[in-house]
PDB file of C-alpha atoms in Angstrom:
ATOM      1  CA  MET A   1      89.237 -32.228 -89.397  1.00 69.00           C
ATOM      2  CA  ALA A   2      92.808 -32.608 -87.791  1.00 91.00           C
ATOM      3  CA  PHE A   3      91.308 -35.210 -85.233  1.00 96.00           C
ATOM      4  CA  ASP A   4      89.536 -37.575 -87.685  1.00 96.00           C
ATOM      5  CA  GLY A   5      91.196 -40.881 -87.834  1.00 96.00           C
ATOM      6  CA  THR A   6      92.055 -43.786 -85.741  1.00 97.00           C
ATOM      7  CA  TRP A   7      94.891 -43.260 -83.136  1.00 98.00           C
ATOM      8  CA  LYS A   8      97.078 -45.971 -81.172  1.00 97.00           C
ATOM      9  CA  VAL A   9      98.576 -45.139 -78.023  1.00 97.00           C
ATOM     10  CA  GLU A  10     102.516 -45.371 -78.290  1.00 97.00           C
ATOM     11  CA  ARG A  11     103.862 -44.234 -75.024  1.00 96.00           C
ATOM     12  CA  SER A  12     102.758 -42.640 -71.722  1.00 96.00           C
ATOM     13  CA  GLU A  13     104.528 -40.095 -69.228  1.00 97.00           C
ATOM     14  CA  ASN A  14     103.658 -40.165 -65.605  1.00 97.00           C
ATOM     15  CA  TYR A  15     100.433 -42.140 -66.368  1.00 95.00           C
ATOM     16  CA  GLU A  16     100.921 -44.281 -63.166  1.00 93.00           C
ATOM     17  CA  ASN A  17     101.307 -41.368 -60.809  1.00 96.00           C
ATOM     18  CA  PHE A  18      98.276 -39.625 -62.482  1.00 97.00           C
ATOM     19  CA  MET A  19      96.107 -42.876 -62.037  1.00 95.00           C
ATOM     20  CA  GLU A  20      97.304 -43.154 -58.453  1.00 96.00           C
ATOM     21  CA  ALA A  21      96.228 -39.202 -57.670  1.00 97.00           C
ATOM     22  CA  MET A  22      92.800 -40.328 -59.287  1.00 97.00           C
ATOM     23  CA  GLY A  23      92.511 -43.039 -56.800  1.00 95.00           C
ATOM     24  CA  VAL A  24      93.016 -45.847 -59.109  1.00 93.00           C
ATOM     25  CA  ASN A  25      94.014 -49.021 -57.161  1.00 90.00           C
ATOM     26  CA  ILE A  26      97.550 -50.756 -57.873  1.00 92.00           C
ATOM     27  CA  MET A  27      96.234 -53.729 -59.838  1.00 88.00           C
ATOM     28  CA  LYS A  28      94.156 -51.538 -62.145  1.00 85.00           C
ATOM     29  CA  ARG A  29      97.242 -49.274 -62.489  1.00 88.00           C
ATOM     30  CA  LYS A  30      99.548 -52.127 -63.753  1.00 84.00           C
ATOM     31  CA  LEU A  31      96.929 -53.196 -66.159  1.00 83.00           C
ATOM     32  CA  ALA A  32      95.955 -49.702 -67.391  1.00 82.00           C
ATOM     33  CA  ALA A  33      99.903 -49.206 -68.314  1.00 79.00           C
ATOM     34  CA  HIS A  34      99.347 -51.742 -71.038  1.00 82.00           C
ATOM     35  CA  ASP A  35      95.871 -50.859 -72.216  1.00 88.00           C
ATOM     36  CA  ASN A  36      96.500 -50.794 -75.968  1.00 90.00           C
ATOM     37  CA  LEU A  37      94.048 -48.045 -76.278  1.00 93.00           C
ATOM     38  CA  LYS A  38      92.917 -46.933 -79.624  1.00 97.00           C
ATOM     39  CA  ASN A  39      90.402 -43.782 -80.184  1.00 96.00           C
ATOM     40  CA  THR A  40      88.828 -43.598 -83.529  1.00 98.00           C
ATOM     41  CA  ILE A  41      87.583 -39.933 -83.758  1.00 98.00           C
ATOM     42  CA  GLN A  42      85.111 -38.623 -86.133  1.00 97.00           C
ATOM     43  CA  GLN A  43      84.225 -34.867 -86.246  1.00 96.00           C
ATOM     44  CA  THR A  44      81.249 -33.058 -88.141  1.00 96.00           C
ATOM     45  CA  GLY A  45      81.269 -29.463 -87.371  1.00 95.00           C
ATOM     46  CA  ASP A  46      80.725 -29.191 -83.576  1.00 97.00           C
ATOM     47  CA  ASN A  47      79.800 -32.805 -83.029  1.00 97.00           C
ATOM     48  CA  PHE A  48      82.264 -35.483 -82.208  1.00 98.00           C
ATOM     49  CA  SER A  49      82.180 -39.222 -82.061  1.00 98.00           C
ATOM     50  CA  VAL A  50      85.016 -40.938 -80.174  1.00 97.00           C
ATOM     51  CA  LYS A  51      85.220 -44.892 -80.046  1.00 97.00           C
ATOM     52  CA  GLU A  52      87.725 -45.930 -77.326  1.00 94.00           C
ATOM     53  CA  SER A  53      88.911 -49.329 -77.628  1.00 95.00           C
ATOM     54  CA  SER A  54      91.216 -51.042 -75.141  1.00 91.00           C
ATOM     55  CA  THR A  55      92.129 -54.331 -73.370  1.00 83.00           C
ATOM     56  CA  PHE A  56      89.196 -53.427 -70.823  1.00 80.00           C
ATOM     57  CA  ARG A  57      86.416 -52.107 -72.796  1.00 88.00           C
ATOM     58  CA  THR A  58      85.001 -50.430 -76.133  1.00 93.00           C
ATOM     59  CA  ILE A  59      82.764 -47.477 -75.618  1.00 94.00           C
ATOM     60  CA  GLU A  60      81.561 -44.765 -78.119  1.00 95.00           C
ATOM     61  CA  ILE A  61      81.035 -41.154 -76.915  1.00 96.00           C
ATOM     62  CA  LYS A  62      79.176 -38.592 -78.717  1.00 97.00           C
ATOM     63  CA  PHE A  63      79.407 -35.053 -77.674  1.00 98.00           C
ATOM     64  CA  THR A  64      78.832 -31.665 -79.001  1.00 98.00           C
ATOM     65  CA  LEU A  65      81.095 -28.822 -78.179  1.00 98.00           C
ATOM     66  CA  GLY A  66      79.980 -26.504 -75.245  1.00 98.00           C
ATOM     67  CA  VAL A  67      77.322 -29.262 -74.289  1.00 98.00           C
ATOM     68  CA  THR A  68      77.583 -30.804 -70.980  1.00 98.00           C
ATOM     69  CA  PHE A  69      77.580 -34.537 -70.874  1.00 98.00           C
ATOM     70  CA  ASP A  70      78.213 -37.559 -68.591  1.00 97.00           C
ATOM     71  CA  TYR A  71      80.695 -39.846 -68.881  1.00 92.00           C
ATOM     72  CA  SER A  72      82.518 -42.806 -67.201  1.00 92.00           C
ATOM     73  CA  LEU A  73      86.448 -43.716 -67.135  1.00 89.00           C
ATOM     74  CA  ALA A  74      87.612 -47.215 -67.452  1.00 84.00           C
ATOM     75  CA  ASP A  75      87.861 -47.703 -63.788  1.00 84.00           C
ATOM     76  CA  GLY A  76      84.149 -46.683 -63.118  1.00 87.00           C
ATOM     77  CA  THR A  77      84.740 -43.011 -61.941  1.00 93.00           C
ATOM     78  CA  GLU A  78      81.663 -40.872 -63.091  1.00 97.00           C
ATOM     79  CA  LEU A  79      82.362 -37.514 -64.638  1.00 98.00           C
ATOM     80  CA  THR A  80      80.211 -34.688 -65.928  1.00 98.00           C
ATOM     81  CA  GLY A  81      81.539 -32.011 -68.086  1.00 98.00           C
ATOM     82  CA  ALA A  82      82.088 -30.476 -71.787  1.00 98.00           C
ATOM     83  CA  TRP A  83      84.529 -30.140 -74.531  1.00 98.00           C
ATOM     84  CA  VAL A  84      85.339 -26.986 -76.104  1.00 98.00           C
ATOM     85  CA  MET A  85      87.871 -25.805 -78.909  1.00 97.00           C
ATOM     86  CA  GLU A  86      90.511 -23.448 -77.986  1.00 97.00           C
ATOM     87  CA  GLY A  87      92.537 -22.715 -81.067  1.00 96.00           C
ATOM     88  CA  ASP A  88      93.593 -26.053 -82.450  1.00 95.00           C
ATOM     89  CA  LYS A  89      93.150 -27.833 -79.266  1.00 97.00           C
ATOM     90  CA  LEU A  90      90.188 -29.822 -77.875  1.00 97.00           C
ATOM     91  CA  VAL A  91      89.989 -28.710 -74.132  1.00 98.00           C
ATOM     92  CA  GLY A  92      87.634 -30.788 -71.631  1.00 98.00           C
ATOM     93  CA  THR A  93      86.764 -29.704 -68.185  1.00 98.00           C
ATOM     94  CA  PHE A  94      85.073 -32.621 -65.874  1.00 98.00           C
ATOM     95  CA  THR A  95      84.129 -32.759 -62.447  1.00 98.00           C
ATOM     96  CA  ARG A  96      84.011 -35.950 -60.505  1.00 98.00           C
ATOM     97  CA  LYS A  97      80.672 -36.915 -59.224  1.00 98.00           C
ATOM     98  CA  ASP A  98      82.102 -38.617 -56.176  1.00 97.00           C
ATOM     99  CA  ASN A  99      83.962 -36.026 -54.841  1.00 98.00           C
ATOM    100  CA  GLY A 100      83.561 -32.847 -56.891  1.00 98.00           C
ATOM    101  CA  LYS A 101      87.380 -32.534 -57.980  1.00 98.00           C
ATOM    102  CA  VAL A 102      87.931 -31.162 -61.324  1.00 98.00           C
ATOM    103  CA  LEU A 103      89.719 -33.108 -64.199  1.00 98.00           C
ATOM    104  CA  LYS A 104      91.294 -30.952 -66.921  1.00 98.00           C
ATOM    105  CA  THR A 105      92.051 -32.596 -70.538  1.00 98.00           C
ATOM    106  CA  GLN A 106      93.154 -31.409 -73.818  1.00 98.00           C
ATOM    107  CA  ARG A 107      93.718 -33.127 -77.194  1.00 97.00           C
ATOM    108  CA  GLU A 108      95.981 -31.528 -79.805  1.00 97.00           C
ATOM    109  CA  VAL A 109      97.563 -32.945 -82.885  1.00 97.00           C
ATOM    110  CA  HIS A 110     101.230 -32.500 -83.851  1.00 93.00           C
ATOM    111  CA  GLY A 111     101.692 -33.982 -87.418  1.00 89.00           C
ATOM    112  CA  ASP A 112     100.869 -37.740 -87.298  1.00 90.00           C
ATOM    113  CA  GLU A 113     100.807 -37.557 -83.403  1.00 96.00           C
ATOM    114  CA  LEU A 114      97.910 -37.120 -80.988  1.00 98.00           C
ATOM    115  CA  VAL A 115      98.849 -35.863 -77.768  1.00 98.00           C
ATOM    116  CA  LEU A 116      96.276 -36.376 -74.793  1.00 98.00           C
ATOM    117  CA  THR A 117      96.968 -34.328 -71.664  1.00 98.00           C
ATOM    118  CA  TYR A 118      95.556 -34.722 -68.317  1.00 98.00           C
ATOM    119  CA  LEU A 119      95.695 -32.873 -65.061  1.00 98.00           C
ATOM    120  CA  TYR A 120      94.014 -33.771 -61.682  1.00 98.00           C
ATOM    121  CA  GLU A 121      94.840 -32.325 -58.277  1.00 98.00           C
ATOM    122  CA  GLY A 122      98.269 -31.027 -59.706  1.00 98.00           C
ATOM    123  CA  VAL A 123      99.468 -34.354 -61.248  1.00 98.00           C
ATOM    124  CA  GLU A 124      99.705 -34.347 -64.936  1.00 98.00           C
ATOM    125  CA  THR A 125     100.117 -37.009 -67.719  1.00 98.00           C
ATOM    126  CA  LYS A 126     100.569 -37.221 -71.218  1.00 98.00           C
ATOM    127  CA  ARG A 127      99.781 -40.196 -73.674  1.00 97.00           C
ATOM    128  CA  TYR A 128     101.213 -39.953 -77.159  1.00 98.00           C
ATOM    129  CA  PHE A 129      99.114 -41.630 -80.023  1.00 98.00           C
ATOM    130  CA  LYS A 130     100.246 -42.456 -83.618  1.00 98.00           C
ATOM    131  CA  LYS A 131      97.752 -42.441 -86.451  1.00 96.00           C
ATOM    132  CA  CYS A 132      96.948 -45.929 -87.788  1.00 93.00           C
TER     133      CYS A 132
END
């Protein structure tokens, strides 16, 4: 599967503004800008396992496409939502438990690059990962 493998963040666009819109305080935003995030993704049919390793935490998330689950961001924000496939894109729609606002995200592979796009309250960020 195209998403399988270990991916290390290389660069980000508009990440600090996105985190600010999400309500992340300035200290956490400064630290998160240098999180050294790695994602290890394994897909078996509709089932995914994603291990996120960063300066702040390591967590493994298991989910099935189209099935709602709960998730916690690195800053502690609690979400509920689901991932679906739209063509070659993995698309997630998550609702914050604290304020009911929606976070949209997608993952897509272009060659040896994984692009994560997040959209929250009109603020978009992209994070670019290279396969390790």
